[in-house]
Short mmCIF file of C-alpha atoms in Angstrom, two decimals:
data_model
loop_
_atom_site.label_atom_id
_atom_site.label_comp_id
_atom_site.label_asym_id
_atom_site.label_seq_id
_atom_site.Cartn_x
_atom_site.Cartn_y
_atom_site.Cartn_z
CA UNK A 25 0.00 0.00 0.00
CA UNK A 26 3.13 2.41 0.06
CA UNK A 27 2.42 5.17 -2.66
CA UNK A 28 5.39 4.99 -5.39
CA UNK A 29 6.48 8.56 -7.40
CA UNK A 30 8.44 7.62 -10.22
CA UNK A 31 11.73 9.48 -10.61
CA UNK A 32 14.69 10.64 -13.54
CA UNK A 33 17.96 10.25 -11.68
CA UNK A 34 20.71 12.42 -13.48
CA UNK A 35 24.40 11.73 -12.85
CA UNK A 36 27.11 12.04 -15.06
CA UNK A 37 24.84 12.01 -18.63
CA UNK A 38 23.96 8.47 -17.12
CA UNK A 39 20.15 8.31 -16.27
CA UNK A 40 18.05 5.86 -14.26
CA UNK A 41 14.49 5.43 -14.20
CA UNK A 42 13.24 4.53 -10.24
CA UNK A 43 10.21 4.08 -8.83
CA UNK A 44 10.73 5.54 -4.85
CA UNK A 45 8.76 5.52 -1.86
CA UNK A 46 7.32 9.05 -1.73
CA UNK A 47 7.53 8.89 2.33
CA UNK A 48 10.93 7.84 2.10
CA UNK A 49 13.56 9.99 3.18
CA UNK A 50 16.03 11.90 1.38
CA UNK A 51 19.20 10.38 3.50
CA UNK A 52 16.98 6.85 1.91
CA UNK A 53 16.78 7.96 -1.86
CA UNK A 54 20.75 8.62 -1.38
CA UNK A 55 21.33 4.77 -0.37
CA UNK A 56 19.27 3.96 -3.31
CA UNK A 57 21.31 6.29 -5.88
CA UNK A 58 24.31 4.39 -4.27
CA UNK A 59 23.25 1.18 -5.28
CA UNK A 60 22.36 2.43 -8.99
CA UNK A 61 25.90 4.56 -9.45
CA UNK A 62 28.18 2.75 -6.75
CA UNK A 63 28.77 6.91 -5.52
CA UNK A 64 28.88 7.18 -1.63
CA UNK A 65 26.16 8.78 0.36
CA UNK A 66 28.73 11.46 1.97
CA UNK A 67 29.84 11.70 -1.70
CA UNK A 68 26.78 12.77 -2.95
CA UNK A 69 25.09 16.18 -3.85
CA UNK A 70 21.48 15.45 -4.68
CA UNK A 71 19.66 18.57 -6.24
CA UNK A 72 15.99 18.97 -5.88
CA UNK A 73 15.05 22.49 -6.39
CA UNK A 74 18.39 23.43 -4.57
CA UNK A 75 20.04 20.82 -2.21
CA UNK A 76 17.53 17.64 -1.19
CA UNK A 77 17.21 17.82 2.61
CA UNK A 78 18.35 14.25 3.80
CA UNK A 79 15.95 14.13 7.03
CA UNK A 80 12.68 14.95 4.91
CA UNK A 81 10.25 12.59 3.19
CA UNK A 82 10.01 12.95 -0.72
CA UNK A 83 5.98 14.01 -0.27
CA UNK A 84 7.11 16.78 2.38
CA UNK A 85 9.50 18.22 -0.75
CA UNK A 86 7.25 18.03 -3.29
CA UNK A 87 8.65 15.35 -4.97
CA UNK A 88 6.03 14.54 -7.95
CA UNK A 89 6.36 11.67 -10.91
CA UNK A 90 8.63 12.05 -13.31
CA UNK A 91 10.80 14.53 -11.23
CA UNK A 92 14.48 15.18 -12.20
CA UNK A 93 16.76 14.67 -9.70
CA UNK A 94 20.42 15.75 -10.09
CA UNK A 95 22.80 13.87 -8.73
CA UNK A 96 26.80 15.43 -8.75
CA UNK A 97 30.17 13.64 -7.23
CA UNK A 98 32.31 11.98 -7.87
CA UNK A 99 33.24 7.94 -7.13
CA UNK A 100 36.12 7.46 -4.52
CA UNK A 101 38.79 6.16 -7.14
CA UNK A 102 37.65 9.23 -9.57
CA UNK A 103 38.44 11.95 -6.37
CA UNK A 104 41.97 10.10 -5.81
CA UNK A 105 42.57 9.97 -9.55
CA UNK A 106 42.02 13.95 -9.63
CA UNK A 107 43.07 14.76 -5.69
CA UNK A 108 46.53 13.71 -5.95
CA UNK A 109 48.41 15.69 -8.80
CA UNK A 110 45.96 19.21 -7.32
CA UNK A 111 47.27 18.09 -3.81
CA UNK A 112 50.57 18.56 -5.13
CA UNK A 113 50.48 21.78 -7.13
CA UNK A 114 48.86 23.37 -4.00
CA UNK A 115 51.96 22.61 -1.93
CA UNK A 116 54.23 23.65 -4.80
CA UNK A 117 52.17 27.27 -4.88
CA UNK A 118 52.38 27.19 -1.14
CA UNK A 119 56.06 27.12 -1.00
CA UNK A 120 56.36 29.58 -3.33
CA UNK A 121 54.18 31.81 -1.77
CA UNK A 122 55.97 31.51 0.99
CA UNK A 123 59.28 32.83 -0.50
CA UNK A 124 57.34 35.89 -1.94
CA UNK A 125 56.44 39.14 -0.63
CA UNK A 126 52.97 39.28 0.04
CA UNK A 127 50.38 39.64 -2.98
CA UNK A 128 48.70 42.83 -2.16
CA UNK A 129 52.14 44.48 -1.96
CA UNK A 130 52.83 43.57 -5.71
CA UNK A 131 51.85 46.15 -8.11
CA UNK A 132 49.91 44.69 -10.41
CA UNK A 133 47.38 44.05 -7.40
CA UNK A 134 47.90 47.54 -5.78
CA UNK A 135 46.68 49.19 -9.00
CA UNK A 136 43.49 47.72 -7.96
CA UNK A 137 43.31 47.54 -4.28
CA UNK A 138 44.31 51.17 -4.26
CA UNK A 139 40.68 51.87 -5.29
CA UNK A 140 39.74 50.93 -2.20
CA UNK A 141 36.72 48.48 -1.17
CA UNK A 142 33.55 48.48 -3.48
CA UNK A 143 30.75 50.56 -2.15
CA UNK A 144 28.19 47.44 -3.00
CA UNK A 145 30.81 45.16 -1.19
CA UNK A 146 29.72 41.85 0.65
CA UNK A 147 29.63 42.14 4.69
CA UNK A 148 32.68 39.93 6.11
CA UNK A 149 32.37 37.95 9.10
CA UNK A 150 36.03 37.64 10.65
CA UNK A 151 37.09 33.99 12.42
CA UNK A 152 33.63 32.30 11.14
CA UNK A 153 33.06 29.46 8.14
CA UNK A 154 29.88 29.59 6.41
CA UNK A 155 28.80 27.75 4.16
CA UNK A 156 28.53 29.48 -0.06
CA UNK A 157 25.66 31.63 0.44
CA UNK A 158 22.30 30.88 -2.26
CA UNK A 159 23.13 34.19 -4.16
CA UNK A 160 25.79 34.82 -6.09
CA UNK A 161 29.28 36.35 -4.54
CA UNK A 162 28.89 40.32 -5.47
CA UNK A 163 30.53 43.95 -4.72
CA UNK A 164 34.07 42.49 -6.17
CA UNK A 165 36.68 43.63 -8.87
CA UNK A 166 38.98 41.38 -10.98
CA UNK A 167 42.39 42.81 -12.31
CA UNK A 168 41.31 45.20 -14.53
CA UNK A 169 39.26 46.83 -11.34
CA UNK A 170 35.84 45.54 -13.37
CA UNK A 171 33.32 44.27 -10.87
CA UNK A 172 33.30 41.07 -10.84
CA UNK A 173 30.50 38.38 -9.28
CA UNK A 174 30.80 34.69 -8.93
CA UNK A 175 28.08 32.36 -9.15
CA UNK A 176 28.14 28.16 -7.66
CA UNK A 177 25.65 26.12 -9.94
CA UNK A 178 26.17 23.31 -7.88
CA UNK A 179 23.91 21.16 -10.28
CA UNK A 180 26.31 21.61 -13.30
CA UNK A 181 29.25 21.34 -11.34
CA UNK A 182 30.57 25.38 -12.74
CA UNK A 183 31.73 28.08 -11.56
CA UNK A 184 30.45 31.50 -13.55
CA UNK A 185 32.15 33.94 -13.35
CA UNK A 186 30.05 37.25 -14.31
CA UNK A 187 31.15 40.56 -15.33
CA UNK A 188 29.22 43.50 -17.18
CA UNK A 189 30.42 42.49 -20.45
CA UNK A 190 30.11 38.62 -20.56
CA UNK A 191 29.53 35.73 -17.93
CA UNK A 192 31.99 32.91 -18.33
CA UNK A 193 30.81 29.36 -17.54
CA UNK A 194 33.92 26.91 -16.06
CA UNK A 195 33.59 23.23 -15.05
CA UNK A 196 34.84 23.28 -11.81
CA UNK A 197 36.64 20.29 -12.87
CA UNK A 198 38.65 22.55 -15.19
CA UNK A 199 40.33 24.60 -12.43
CA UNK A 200 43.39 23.41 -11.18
CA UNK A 201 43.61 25.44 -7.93
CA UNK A 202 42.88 28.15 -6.24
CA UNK A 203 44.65 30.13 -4.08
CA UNK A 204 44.06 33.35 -1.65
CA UNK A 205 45.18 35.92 0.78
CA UNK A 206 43.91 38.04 3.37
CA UNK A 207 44.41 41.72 1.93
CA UNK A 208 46.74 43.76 4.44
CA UNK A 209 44.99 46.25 6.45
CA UNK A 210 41.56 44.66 5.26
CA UNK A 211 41.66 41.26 6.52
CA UNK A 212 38.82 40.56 6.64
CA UNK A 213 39.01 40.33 3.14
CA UNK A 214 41.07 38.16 0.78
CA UNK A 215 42.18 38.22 -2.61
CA UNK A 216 41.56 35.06 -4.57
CA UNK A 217 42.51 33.85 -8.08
CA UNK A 218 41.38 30.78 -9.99
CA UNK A 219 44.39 29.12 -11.64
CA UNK A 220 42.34 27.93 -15.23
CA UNK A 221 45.48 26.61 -17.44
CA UNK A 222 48.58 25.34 -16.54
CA UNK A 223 50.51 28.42 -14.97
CA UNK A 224 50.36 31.16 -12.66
CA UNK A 225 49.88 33.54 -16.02
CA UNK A 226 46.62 31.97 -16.24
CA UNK A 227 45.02 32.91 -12.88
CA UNK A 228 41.94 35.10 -12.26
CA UNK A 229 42.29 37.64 -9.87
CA UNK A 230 39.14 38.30 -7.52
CA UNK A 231 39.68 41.07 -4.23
CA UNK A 232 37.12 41.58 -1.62
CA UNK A 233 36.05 38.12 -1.10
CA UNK A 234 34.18 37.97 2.41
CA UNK A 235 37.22 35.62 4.40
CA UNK A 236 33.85 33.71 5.87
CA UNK A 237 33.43 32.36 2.22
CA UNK A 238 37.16 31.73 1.36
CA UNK A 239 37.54 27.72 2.79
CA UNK A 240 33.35 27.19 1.18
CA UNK A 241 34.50 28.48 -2.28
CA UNK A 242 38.23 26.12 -2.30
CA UNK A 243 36.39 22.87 -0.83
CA UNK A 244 33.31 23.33 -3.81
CA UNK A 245 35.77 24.48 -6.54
CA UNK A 246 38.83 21.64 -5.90
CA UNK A 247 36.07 19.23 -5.11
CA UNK A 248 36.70 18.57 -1.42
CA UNK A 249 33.66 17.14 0.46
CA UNK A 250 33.01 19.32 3.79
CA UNK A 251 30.01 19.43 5.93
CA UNK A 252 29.63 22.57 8.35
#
């Protein structure tokens, strides 16, 4: 007598038909997705309308036949393949940063910190994690002092980067690190870039990213699971 809802499960181009348990609960659909795709629970992001609350039933959701559910992650052997060589390159930028003079003292970053903050700037919360806020990252500039806003589609796995001109649309899986620092005077604040090729020439500068954001934004982008 249990009432079925019949479901489109959508995870890397692969798609399953399922017929679910609409009182069933979202940490249950994730066992179930396991089973089809062999992908973890904890290794999961299940998109229903935004991110499918684990302790709620399907009917308290919504959940109606023929429903899409987006499923993103990746399989344990697919995060080592990618984790390792990333885990590396961070160290390498790490030591090098080390050996530098801080970024914000360099001039090609003073011509734009100079500026000052952006009036339309996002509040910072000092010595707190949060997780990425629901609405796109605003109030910042990239190099050229352009304001610059970053958006998470979690669904698609990108990062969009938006500016007045264009908005470009990145796999996350295409960025091969990121890397930030608290701006001197401001910190509060970092600067950020997103390395997208295979050297440093290739990074994109962000300042005035709320620090609260900074450890949200690395774990989504390099594809590091972390629950708050």
């Amino acid at each position: 007598g249990k009432e079925l809802v019949e479901l489109k499960v959508i995870w890397n181009k692969n798609k399953y038909d399922v017929k679910f348990c609409l009182d069933s609960t979202g940490a249950e659909l994730k066992q179930k997705i396991h089973s089809l795709t062999g992908l973890p629970p904890a290794m999961q992001k299940v998109m229903f309308k935004g991110l499918l609350p684990e302790e709620k039933t399907l009917r308290e959701i919504k959940v109606t036949n023929g429903a899409k559910i987006m499923v993103v992650g990746s399989t344990i052997n697919d995060v080592l393949a990618v984790n390792t060589p990333k885990e590396a390159a961070q160290q390498e930028v790490k030591a090098e940063e080390n050996k530098k003079e801080p970024l914000c003292r360099q001039k090609q970053h003073r011509k734009v910190l100079d500026k000052g903050k952006p009036d339309d700037v996002m509040p910072s919360v000092k010595g707190v994690q949060e997780r990425l806020p629901t609405v796109p990252l605003s109030g910042m500039y990239n190099k050229s002092g352009g304001k610059v806003r970053l958006t998470f589609k979690l669904e698609q796995d990108q990062l969009w980067i938006g500016t007045k001109e264009r908005t470009e649309k990145l796999p996350m899986g295409s960025i091969k690190n990121v890397v930030s620092e608290p701006i001197e005077g401001h910190e509060d604040y970092h600067m950020m870039a997103f390395q997208l090729g295979p050297t440093e020439a290739s990074y994109y500068w962000v300042y005035w990213v709320p620090t609260q954001y900074v450890d949200a934004i690395k774990d989504t982008v390099l594809g590091k699971w972390q629950y708050f």
